[in-house]
Short mmCIF file of C-alpha atoms and ligand atoms in Angstrom, two decimals:
data_model
loop_
_atom_site.label_atom_id
_atom_site.label_comp_id
_atom_site.label_asym_id
_atom_site.label_seq_id
_atom_site.Cartn_x
_atom_site.Cartn_y
_atom_site.Cartn_z
CA MET A 1 87.07 23.40 119.54
CA PRO A 2 90.31 24.75 117.54
CA ALA A 3 91.12 27.65 115.26
CA ILE A 4 89.27 28.63 112.27
CA ALA A 5 90.39 31.08 109.85
CA ILE A 6 88.20 33.55 107.99
CA ILE A 7 89.98 34.59 104.87
CA GLY A 8 89.28 36.94 102.06
CA GLY A 9 89.33 35.06 98.73
CA GLN A 10 89.26 37.91 96.15
CA TRP A 11 90.57 41.58 96.32
CA GLY A 12 89.19 42.49 99.79
CA ASP A 13 85.65 43.56 100.93
CA GLU A 14 84.13 40.10 100.34
CA GLY A 15 81.91 40.50 103.57
CA LYS A 16 84.54 39.14 106.28
CA GLY A 17 83.10 41.43 108.89
CA LYS A 18 79.48 40.14 108.51
CA LEU A 19 80.62 36.44 108.66
CA ILE A 20 82.77 37.08 111.85
CA ASP A 21 79.90 38.84 113.58
CA LEU A 22 77.69 36.03 112.81
CA LEU A 23 80.06 33.25 113.74
CA ALA A 24 81.53 34.99 116.78
CA GLU A 25 78.54 33.89 119.00
CA LYS A 26 80.00 30.47 119.31
CA ALA A 27 83.63 31.71 119.66
CA SER A 28 85.44 32.82 122.63
CA ILE A 29 88.21 34.83 120.81
CA VAL A 30 88.25 36.37 117.58
CA ALA A 31 91.72 37.80 116.56
CA ARG A 32 93.10 39.98 113.72
CA PHE A 33 96.23 38.84 112.51
CA SER A 34 97.22 41.15 109.63
CA GLY A 35 96.85 44.58 108.03
CA GLY A 36 95.85 47.79 109.72
CA ASN A 37 93.41 50.23 109.43
CA ASN A 38 93.28 49.83 105.62
CA ALA A 39 90.67 47.45 106.40
CA GLY A 40 87.08 48.26 106.70
CA HIS A 41 84.80 45.65 108.09
CA THR A 42 81.18 46.35 108.17
CA VAL A 43 78.79 44.85 110.55
CA VAL A 44 74.94 45.22 110.76
CA ASN A 45 73.21 43.75 113.76
CA GLU A 46 70.87 44.64 116.25
CA PHE A 47 73.15 47.50 117.71
CA GLY A 48 73.35 49.15 114.28
CA GLU A 49 75.69 49.52 111.42
CA PHE A 50 79.45 49.69 112.22
CA GLY A 51 82.55 50.23 110.05
CA LEU A 52 85.43 48.53 111.88
CA HIS A 53 88.99 49.16 110.78
CA MET A 54 91.09 47.92 113.69
CA ILE A 55 88.73 46.33 116.34
CA PRO A 56 87.89 42.63 115.57
CA SER A 57 84.16 42.26 114.38
CA GLY A 58 83.52 39.83 117.32
CA VAL A 59 83.21 42.98 119.63
CA PHE A 60 79.43 42.78 119.57
CA HIS A 61 79.35 39.58 121.68
CA SER A 62 79.96 40.45 125.53
CA HIS A 63 81.57 37.02 126.21
CA VAL A 64 84.19 37.28 123.25
CA ASP A 65 87.83 38.23 123.92
CA CYS A 66 88.94 40.68 120.83
CA LEU A 67 92.71 40.26 120.22
CA ILE A 68 94.90 42.45 117.67
CA GLY A 69 97.63 40.28 116.87
CA ASN A 70 101.45 40.68 116.40
CA GLY A 71 100.89 40.71 112.43
CA VAL A 72 98.65 43.88 112.68
CA VAL A 73 100.07 47.46 112.26
CA ILE A 74 98.38 49.78 114.47
CA ASN A 75 97.81 53.60 114.21
CA PRO A 76 97.00 54.36 117.78
CA ARG A 77 95.16 57.60 117.16
CA VAL A 78 92.72 55.56 115.00
CA LEU A 79 92.36 52.74 117.63
CA ILE A 80 91.63 55.17 120.48
CA SER A 81 89.07 56.82 118.30
CA GLU A 82 87.34 53.51 117.30
CA ILE A 83 87.33 52.69 120.79
CA GLU A 84 85.75 55.69 121.94
CA THR A 85 83.31 55.61 118.82
CA LEU A 86 82.03 52.01 119.97
CA GLN A 87 81.82 53.00 123.60
CA GLY A 88 79.87 56.16 122.75
CA ARG A 89 77.20 53.68 120.86
CA GLY A 90 77.04 51.61 124.01
CA ILE A 91 79.36 48.73 122.86
CA ASP A 92 81.67 47.20 125.69
CA VAL A 93 85.21 47.03 124.65
CA SER A 94 86.77 45.89 127.85
CA ARG A 95 87.64 42.54 126.40
CA LEU A 96 89.94 44.21 123.62
CA PHE A 97 93.61 43.22 123.83
CA ILE A 98 96.63 44.45 121.59
CA SER A 99 99.80 42.44 121.07
CA ASP A 100 102.94 43.95 122.52
CA ARG A 101 104.55 42.73 119.35
CA ALA A 102 102.48 44.55 116.92
CA HIS A 103 104.06 47.33 115.12
CA LEU A 104 102.90 51.11 115.40
CA ILE A 105 102.04 53.23 112.24
CA MET A 106 104.04 56.45 113.20
CA PRO A 107 103.39 59.85 111.45
CA TYR A 108 106.13 59.47 109.06
CA HIS A 109 104.63 56.45 107.68
CA LEU A 110 101.39 58.28 106.76
CA LEU A 111 103.63 60.98 105.21
CA LEU A 112 105.83 58.69 103.29
CA ASP A 113 102.75 56.65 101.88
CA ALA A 114 101.46 59.85 100.47
CA LEU A 115 104.81 60.94 98.99
CA GLU A 116 105.58 57.69 97.61
CA GLU A 117 102.27 57.35 95.98
CA ASP A 118 102.47 60.75 94.44
CA ALA A 119 105.91 60.08 93.10
CA ARG A 120 104.62 56.87 91.29
CA GLY A 121 102.39 59.09 89.28
CA LYS A 122 100.31 57.17 86.66
CA SER A 123 101.57 53.73 88.13
CA ALA A 124 100.19 54.60 91.67
CA ILE A 125 99.07 51.74 93.57
CA GLY A 126 96.11 53.54 94.83
CA THR A 127 96.91 52.56 98.42
CA THR A 128 94.78 54.04 101.25
CA ARG A 129 97.45 56.38 102.21
CA LEU A 130 97.17 55.36 105.71
CA GLY A 131 100.88 54.33 106.25
CA ILE A 132 100.27 50.63 105.94
CA GLY A 133 103.27 49.98 103.48
CA PRO A 134 105.83 52.15 105.00
CA ALA A 135 105.09 50.63 108.46
CA TYR A 136 105.54 46.98 107.17
CA ALA A 137 108.73 48.02 105.38
CA ASP A 138 110.30 49.32 108.62
CA LYS A 139 109.09 46.13 110.46
CA VAL A 140 111.23 44.00 107.87
CA SER A 141 113.96 46.63 107.71
CA ARG A 142 114.05 46.44 111.61
CA LEU A 143 113.32 49.98 111.93
CA GLY A 144 109.67 49.33 113.45
CA ILE A 145 108.54 50.57 116.92
CA ARG A 146 106.28 47.89 118.59
CA PHE A 147 103.57 48.42 121.11
CA GLY A 148 105.57 46.94 123.85
CA ASP A 149 108.45 49.55 123.12
CA LEU A 150 105.84 52.10 124.74
CA LEU A 151 105.96 50.45 127.89
CA ASP A 152 109.58 51.83 128.37
CA LYS A 153 109.48 55.42 127.81
CA ASP A 154 113.21 55.72 127.71
CA LEU A 155 113.64 53.10 125.19
CA PHE A 156 110.86 54.50 123.23
CA ARG A 157 112.67 57.96 123.22
CA ARG A 158 116.05 56.53 122.16
CA ARG A 159 114.50 54.36 119.27
CA LEU A 160 112.40 56.96 118.21
CA ARG A 161 115.16 59.63 118.03
CA ALA A 162 117.52 57.29 115.85
CA ILE A 163 114.72 56.23 113.43
CA LEU A 164 113.25 59.75 113.02
CA ASN A 165 116.62 61.11 112.13
CA HIS A 166 116.67 58.57 109.32
CA LYS A 167 113.30 59.29 108.30
CA ASN A 168 113.67 63.12 108.28
CA THR A 169 116.66 62.75 106.02
CA ILE A 170 114.61 60.73 103.63
CA ILE A 171 111.64 63.08 103.92
CA SER A 172 113.51 66.24 103.41
CA ARG A 173 116.36 65.15 101.05
CA VAL A 174 114.61 62.70 98.70
CA PHE A 175 111.24 64.40 98.70
CA GLY A 176 111.92 67.76 99.66
CA ALA A 177 109.18 67.97 102.22
CA SER A 178 109.54 69.28 105.92
CA PRO A 179 110.87 66.99 108.36
CA LEU A 180 108.62 66.10 111.42
CA SER A 181 109.17 67.24 115.10
CA PHE A 182 110.69 64.49 117.47
CA ASP A 183 109.00 66.41 120.56
CA GLU A 184 105.40 66.47 118.97
CA ILE A 185 105.67 62.71 117.94
CA TYR A 186 107.29 61.58 121.22
CA GLN A 187 104.56 63.57 123.48
CA GLU A 188 101.75 62.58 121.18
CA TYR A 189 102.61 58.75 121.41
CA CYS A 190 103.41 58.75 125.14
CA ASN A 191 99.81 59.95 125.53
CA TYR A 192 98.41 57.11 123.38
CA ALA A 193 100.62 54.60 125.40
CA ASP A 194 99.06 55.97 128.71
CA ARG A 195 95.72 55.39 127.23
CA LEU A 196 96.42 52.00 125.59
CA LEU A 197 98.51 50.49 128.37
CA PRO A 198 95.74 48.55 129.87
CA PHE A 199 94.89 46.70 126.51
CA ILE A 200 98.51 45.50 125.85
CA ARG A 201 99.26 41.85 126.39
CA GLU A 202 101.14 38.64 125.02
CA THR A 203 98.37 37.87 122.77
CA SER A 204 99.96 34.58 121.14
CA LEU A 205 99.89 33.38 124.83
CA MET A 206 96.21 34.09 125.15
CA VAL A 207 95.35 32.25 122.14
CA ASN A 208 97.24 29.35 122.81
CA GLU A 209 95.91 28.91 126.11
CA ALA A 210 92.40 29.14 124.66
CA LEU A 211 93.12 26.50 122.20
CA GLU A 212 94.65 24.23 124.94
CA LYS A 213 91.31 24.43 126.81
CA GLY A 214 89.38 23.56 123.73
CA ASP A 215 87.94 27.04 123.17
CA THR A 216 86.86 28.18 119.56
CA VAL A 217 89.25 31.03 118.19
CA LEU A 218 88.10 32.93 115.19
CA LEU A 219 91.12 34.23 113.07
CA GLU A 220 89.76 37.43 111.34
CA GLY A 221 91.66 38.02 107.99
CA ALA A 222 91.78 41.58 106.46
CA GLN A 223 92.03 42.30 102.79
CA GLY A 224 92.17 39.33 100.35
CA THR A 225 94.25 36.79 98.79
CA MET A 226 94.52 38.86 95.67
CA LEU A 227 96.05 41.36 97.45
CA ASP A 228 98.53 39.36 99.35
CA ILE A 229 102.08 40.64 99.39
CA ASP A 230 103.46 37.25 97.87
CA PHE A 231 100.52 35.95 95.80
CA GLY A 232 98.54 38.98 94.94
CA THR A 233 98.79 41.05 91.73
CA TYR A 234 102.24 42.62 92.70
CA PRO A 235 103.10 45.40 92.92
CA TYR A 236 99.31 46.35 93.24
CA VAL A 237 98.98 44.40 96.48
CA THR A 238 98.79 45.61 100.29
CA SER A 239 102.08 44.92 102.22
CA SER A 240 100.93 41.85 104.47
CA SER A 241 100.21 38.20 104.16
CA CYS A 242 96.47 38.12 103.91
CA THR A 243 96.21 34.33 103.59
CA ALA A 244 95.93 31.56 106.07
CA GLY A 245 99.65 31.01 106.31
CA GLY A 246 99.89 34.74 107.43
CA ALA A 247 97.30 33.96 110.07
CA CYS A 248 99.72 31.64 111.85
CA LEU A 249 102.51 34.09 111.84
CA GLY A 250 100.30 37.25 112.62
CA ILE A 251 98.86 35.73 115.89
CA GLY A 252 101.54 33.07 116.76
CA ILE A 253 100.05 29.66 116.57
CA SER A 254 101.25 26.42 114.86
CA PRO A 255 99.71 25.93 111.28
CA LEU A 256 98.29 22.55 112.87
CA GLN A 257 96.15 24.35 115.32
CA ILE A 258 93.83 25.54 112.34
CA ASP A 259 91.09 23.23 111.85
CA LYS A 260 88.92 25.05 109.26
CA ILE A 261 89.81 27.76 106.75
CA ILE A 262 86.78 29.51 105.21
CA GLY A 263 87.19 31.44 102.21
CA VAL A 264 84.76 34.31 101.82
CA TYR A 265 83.89 35.32 98.24
CA LYS A 266 81.43 37.73 96.77
CA ALA A 267 79.06 36.33 94.17
CA TYR A 268 80.90 38.61 91.65
CA THR A 269 84.07 40.77 92.05
CA THR A 270 85.19 43.96 93.19
CA ARG A 271 88.37 45.75 93.63
CA VAL A 272 89.66 49.30 95.11
CA GLY A 273 92.69 50.83 93.88
CA GLY A 274 94.96 50.20 90.91
CA GLY A 275 96.20 46.86 89.33
CA PRO A 276 94.64 44.30 86.85
CA MET A 277 91.13 42.78 87.37
CA PRO A 278 90.33 40.64 84.52
CA THR A 279 86.57 40.41 84.88
CA GLU A 280 85.93 43.93 85.54
CA LEU A 281 83.09 45.60 83.72
CA ARG A 282 83.06 49.27 82.44
CA ASP A 283 79.39 49.24 81.63
CA ALA A 284 75.91 49.51 82.84
CA THR A 285 75.91 46.11 84.52
CA GLY A 286 79.33 46.93 86.36
CA ASP A 287 77.36 50.28 87.55
CA MET A 288 74.50 48.23 88.61
CA MET A 289 76.41 46.15 90.59
CA ARG A 290 78.02 49.26 92.30
CA GLU A 291 75.02 50.89 93.12
CA ARG A 292 72.98 47.94 94.10
CA GLY A 293 75.77 46.41 96.01
CA LYS A 294 76.91 49.94 97.59
CA GLU A 295 80.24 49.43 96.39
CA TYR A 296 82.19 52.17 97.94
CA GLY A 297 84.93 51.71 100.10
CA THR A 298 84.34 51.52 104.06
CA THR A 299 87.81 52.95 104.59
CA THR A 300 88.38 55.51 101.78
CA GLY A 301 84.91 56.05 100.40
CA ARG A 302 86.21 55.19 96.95
CA PRO A 303 83.99 53.55 94.22
CA ARG A 304 85.00 49.98 93.86
CA ARG A 305 85.48 48.45 90.38
CA CYS A 306 83.17 45.82 89.69
CA GLY A 307 82.77 42.73 87.54
CA TRP A 308 81.68 39.18 87.15
CA PHE A 309 82.86 36.27 89.26
CA ASP A 310 86.55 35.16 88.42
CA GLY A 311 86.75 31.34 88.45
CA VAL A 312 90.47 31.64 87.92
CA ALA A 313 91.40 33.75 90.66
CA THR A 314 89.25 32.25 93.27
CA ARG A 315 90.23 28.78 92.37
CA PHE A 316 94.00 29.80 92.66
CA SER A 317 92.87 31.40 96.32
CA ALA A 318 91.20 28.40 97.40
CA ARG A 319 94.37 26.20 96.62
CA LEU A 320 96.78 28.60 98.07
CA ASN A 321 94.65 28.81 101.30
CA GLY A 322 93.58 25.22 101.49
CA PHE A 323 89.93 26.46 102.11
CA THR A 324 87.86 23.73 103.70
CA GLY A 325 84.67 25.47 102.75
CA THR A 326 83.59 28.91 101.55
CA ALA A 327 80.98 31.74 102.21
CA LEU A 328 79.37 33.35 99.23
CA THR A 329 78.23 36.77 100.07
CA LYS A 330 76.04 39.55 98.29
CA PHE A 331 74.13 36.73 96.47
CA ASP A 332 71.18 39.10 96.66
CA ILE A 333 73.06 41.63 94.35
CA LEU A 334 72.46 39.38 91.33
CA ASP A 335 68.73 39.01 92.05
CA THR A 336 67.69 41.17 89.02
CA LEU A 337 69.98 39.93 86.24
CA PRO A 338 68.52 38.05 83.41
CA THR A 339 71.84 36.24 82.63
CA ILE A 340 75.05 35.98 84.71
CA LYS A 341 78.50 35.37 83.51
CA ILE A 342 81.41 33.72 85.16
CA CYS A 343 85.04 33.61 83.99
CA THR A 344 86.26 30.03 83.68
CA GLY A 345 89.81 30.79 82.44
CA TYR A 346 92.02 33.46 81.17
CA GLY A 347 92.68 33.53 77.43
CA LEU A 348 96.21 34.82 76.63
CA GLU A 349 97.55 35.11 72.96
CA GLY A 350 95.82 31.95 71.78
CA THR A 351 96.19 29.80 75.14
CA VAL A 352 93.94 29.54 78.10
CA LEU A 353 95.43 29.83 81.60
CA ASP A 354 94.00 28.09 84.65
CA ASN A 355 96.32 30.14 87.14
CA PRO A 356 96.82 33.77 87.16
CA PRO A 357 100.10 34.55 85.68
CA PRO A 358 102.63 36.05 88.39
CA ASN A 359 103.25 39.02 86.33
CA PHE A 360 100.99 42.04 86.58
CA ALA A 361 101.60 43.10 82.84
CA THR A 362 100.77 39.62 81.65
CA LEU A 363 97.68 39.58 83.69
CA GLU A 364 96.65 42.80 82.11
CA LYS A 365 96.77 41.33 78.67
CA CYS A 366 94.56 38.17 79.77
CA ARG A 367 91.07 38.18 78.51
CA PRO A 368 88.29 36.30 80.40
CA ILE A 369 86.88 33.13 78.89
CA TRP A 370 83.16 33.49 79.75
CA GLU A 371 80.46 31.06 80.54
CA GLU A 372 76.76 32.29 80.60
CA MET A 373 74.09 31.10 83.04
CA PRO A 374 70.58 32.17 83.26
CA GLY A 375 69.62 34.49 86.19
CA TRP A 376 66.86 33.95 88.67
CA GLN A 377 65.53 37.39 88.58
CA THR A 378 63.55 37.08 92.01
CA SER A 379 64.50 38.60 95.60
CA THR A 380 66.58 36.12 97.49
CA HIS A 381 66.72 38.52 100.65
CA HIS A 382 64.06 36.41 102.60
CA ILE A 383 65.44 33.25 101.82
CA ARG A 384 67.13 30.94 104.76
CA ASN A 385 67.16 27.37 103.25
CA PHE A 386 69.30 26.42 100.15
CA ASP A 387 66.40 24.21 98.80
CA ASP A 388 64.18 27.23 98.70
CA LEU A 389 66.53 29.30 96.36
CA PRO A 390 65.38 29.16 92.80
CA ARG A 391 66.82 26.67 90.80
CA GLU A 392 68.89 29.03 88.42
CA ALA A 393 70.34 30.35 91.77
CA ARG A 394 71.28 26.81 92.98
CA GLN A 395 72.89 26.11 89.57
CA TYR A 396 75.02 29.34 89.97
CA VAL A 397 76.09 28.01 93.48
CA LYS A 398 76.86 24.55 92.11
CA ARG A 399 78.98 26.02 89.29
CA ILE A 400 81.11 28.30 91.86
CA GLU A 401 81.66 24.99 93.77
CA GLU A 402 83.05 23.13 90.68
CA LEU A 403 85.10 26.16 89.66
CA VAL A 404 86.54 26.82 92.93
CA GLY A 405 86.74 23.18 93.94
CA CYS A 406 85.50 23.84 97.42
CA PRO A 407 81.83 23.48 98.95
CA VAL A 408 79.78 26.56 99.76
CA ASP A 409 79.05 26.46 103.36
CA LEU A 410 76.97 29.72 103.71
CA ILE A 411 75.19 32.00 101.27
CA SER A 412 74.77 35.56 102.46
CA VAL A 413 71.53 37.24 101.09
CA GLY A 414 71.70 40.68 102.96
CA PRO A 415 73.98 42.66 105.16
CA ASN A 416 72.17 41.77 108.38
CA ARG A 417 73.55 38.85 110.60
CA ASP A 418 70.28 36.78 110.10
CA GLN A 419 70.28 37.18 106.24
CA SER A 420 72.25 33.90 105.96
CA ILE A 421 71.53 30.50 104.25
CA ILE A 422 73.51 27.96 106.36
CA VAL A 423 74.16 25.12 103.74
CA ARG A 424 76.73 23.16 106.19
CA PRO A 425 77.28 24.48 109.78
CA ILE A 426 80.76 26.26 110.11
CA LEU A 427 80.70 25.98 113.92
P1 GDP B 1 84.78 43.11 104.59
O1 GDP B 1 85.99 44.24 104.43
O2 GDP B 1 85.38 41.74 103.96
O3 GDP B 1 84.26 42.88 105.87
O4 GDP B 1 83.71 43.68 103.60
P2 GDP B 1 83.02 45.02 103.78
O5 GDP B 1 82.23 45.25 104.94
O6 GDP B 1 84.16 46.09 103.39
O7 GDP B 1 82.12 45.21 102.40
C1 GDP B 1 80.90 44.31 102.35
C2 GDP B 1 79.68 45.05 102.25
O8 GDP B 1 78.68 44.37 101.82
C3 GDP B 1 79.34 45.87 103.34
O9 GDP B 1 78.48 47.13 103.32
C4 GDP B 1 78.35 44.88 104.13
O10 GDP B 1 77.40 45.33 104.92
C5 GDP B 1 77.71 44.23 102.86
N1 GDP B 1 77.21 42.98 102.95
C6 GDP B 1 77.82 41.85 103.29
N2 GDP B 1 77.25 40.84 102.98
C7 GDP B 1 75.96 41.29 102.06
C8 GDP B 1 74.90 40.51 101.65
O11 GDP B 1 75.05 39.28 101.45
N3 GDP B 1 74.18 41.29 100.93
C9 GDP B 1 74.34 42.57 100.66
N4 GDP B 1 73.32 43.17 100.18
N5 GDP B 1 75.17 43.12 101.31
C10 GDP B 1 76.17 42.53 102.25
P1 IMO B 2 89.20 44.66 103.80
O1 IMO B 2 89.66 44.02 105.03
C1 IMO B 2 89.77 46.33 99.58
C2 IMO B 2 93.86 47.80 98.70
C3 IMO B 2 93.81 49.31 98.57
C4 IMO B 2 95.08 49.44 97.70
C5 IMO B 2 95.95 48.08 97.94
C6 IMO B 2 97.30 48.69 98.71
O2 IMO B 2 88.14 45.78 104.13
O3 IMO B 2 88.94 43.66 102.74
P2 IMO B 2 97.36 49.70 101.33
O4 IMO B 2 96.81 50.85 101.94
O5 IMO B 2 96.94 48.43 101.90
O6 IMO B 2 98.79 49.70 101.01
O7 IMO B 2 96.63 49.80 99.71
O8 IMO B 2 95.08 47.51 99.00
N1 IMO B 2 93.16 47.58 100.04
C7 IMO B 2 91.88 47.04 100.27
N2 IMO B 2 90.98 46.92 99.35
N3 IMO B 2 89.63 46.03 100.98
C8 IMO B 2 90.64 46.19 101.94
O9 IMO B 2 90.40 45.62 103.19
C9 IMO B 2 91.91 46.60 101.65
N4 IMO B 2 92.84 46.99 102.12
C10 IMO B 2 93.94 47.38 101.44
O10 IMO B 2 92.67 49.82 98.06
O11 IMO B 2 94.48 48.96 96.17
MG1 MG B 3 86.23 46.06 103.60
#
């Protein structure tokens, strides 16, 4: 079997972690390809509840190799602490591997993320302040330091000295903040290198060899398509390519090797941080979604903005990624509602848009065109077959399939691995 990409179809937190944990049973490799510890993937299974930030969500299956690909930016302090937390809870992490080409998040990235966000004032992006944007910016500016660079301490010392001089000039002269100490960073990162050395590999080769053998590889997306650096609601986006295209770049495989691309959608919409969200509800229904859905960020604890399913943004992301199927999650959160709305188009100054406009200011002016459907008002937690869902629930799924233009393969009716309705087997 070939590679299967699991991609967030909205603004992140769609339930990618749950799906990967479920599917990994039949996979040999689970590989993260983008983002950093801005991601928070929750997995609930027989070992307990876990919030993963860096380590792929396949880690609970002892036969699975978990890879962190070249497209990921890594804070080694956070990664070590995540490894230790998992080990402390009895999870085996000996099959974790880190790409030698993955970029490091350095202390100046965290500092600059905070300084830049503060400087943006009211236009702040609402980043996680974990240094993600500055780390990707350095990668593109060719000022990054990669994991492989840590293997040669002399090279690392020379690179860090040159780059830190440049960063300290910006930190002190542009922002008036205190410069960072070379000796402290050098020593700290040499310690991390010693600790993480056994995990470093050429992960692209590992994936390609596995695919040649016919093994199944899951490509674990982070964030969501509407946060993508190119196609998201720019500039209110993250700094990486969260789409299926990004999966090839971020792990080092050919696009022809991806056999299936599964879009993960919540049955409604959430977003954390700033930026337009056309279907946002600032009312009791939105509050209900937040409380019932426990919509508080896994990474920052911030309340997530909640609203109805956005048929325009999701159709856009299905086309952009070429979704071959979708997983519809958190379906149970809608169980109590008498009626449910779906956005079928964006109204803008007398016209109807079928696609999100590229400019965030225009998107902010768009008003959703609603379609209202009856709710099912009965619990779906225990349901495991599509045909056992109430008629109104099946109608809702069918309408989403029509709007998105893609079949629903799986419906998730609770956070646990087994709380899943398989409509069409993904693996
Ligand atoms: P990810 O970033 O895409 O992996 O998603 P998160 O883990 O950040 O957010 C999804 C949240 O919803 C987590 O707390 C999951 O445990 C939970 N979850 C996932 N699927 C379901 C579901 O079908 N029903 C309910 N009630 N919770 C779910
Ligand atoms: P998972 O993988 C939801 C959001 C932040 C902010 C914007 C930019 O759990 O779905 P950044 O720190 O990346 O520069 O912040 O992106 N964001 C996420 N929102 N889920 C995520 O990941 C996110 N990762 C980043 O809230 O609005
Ligand atoms: Mg998340």
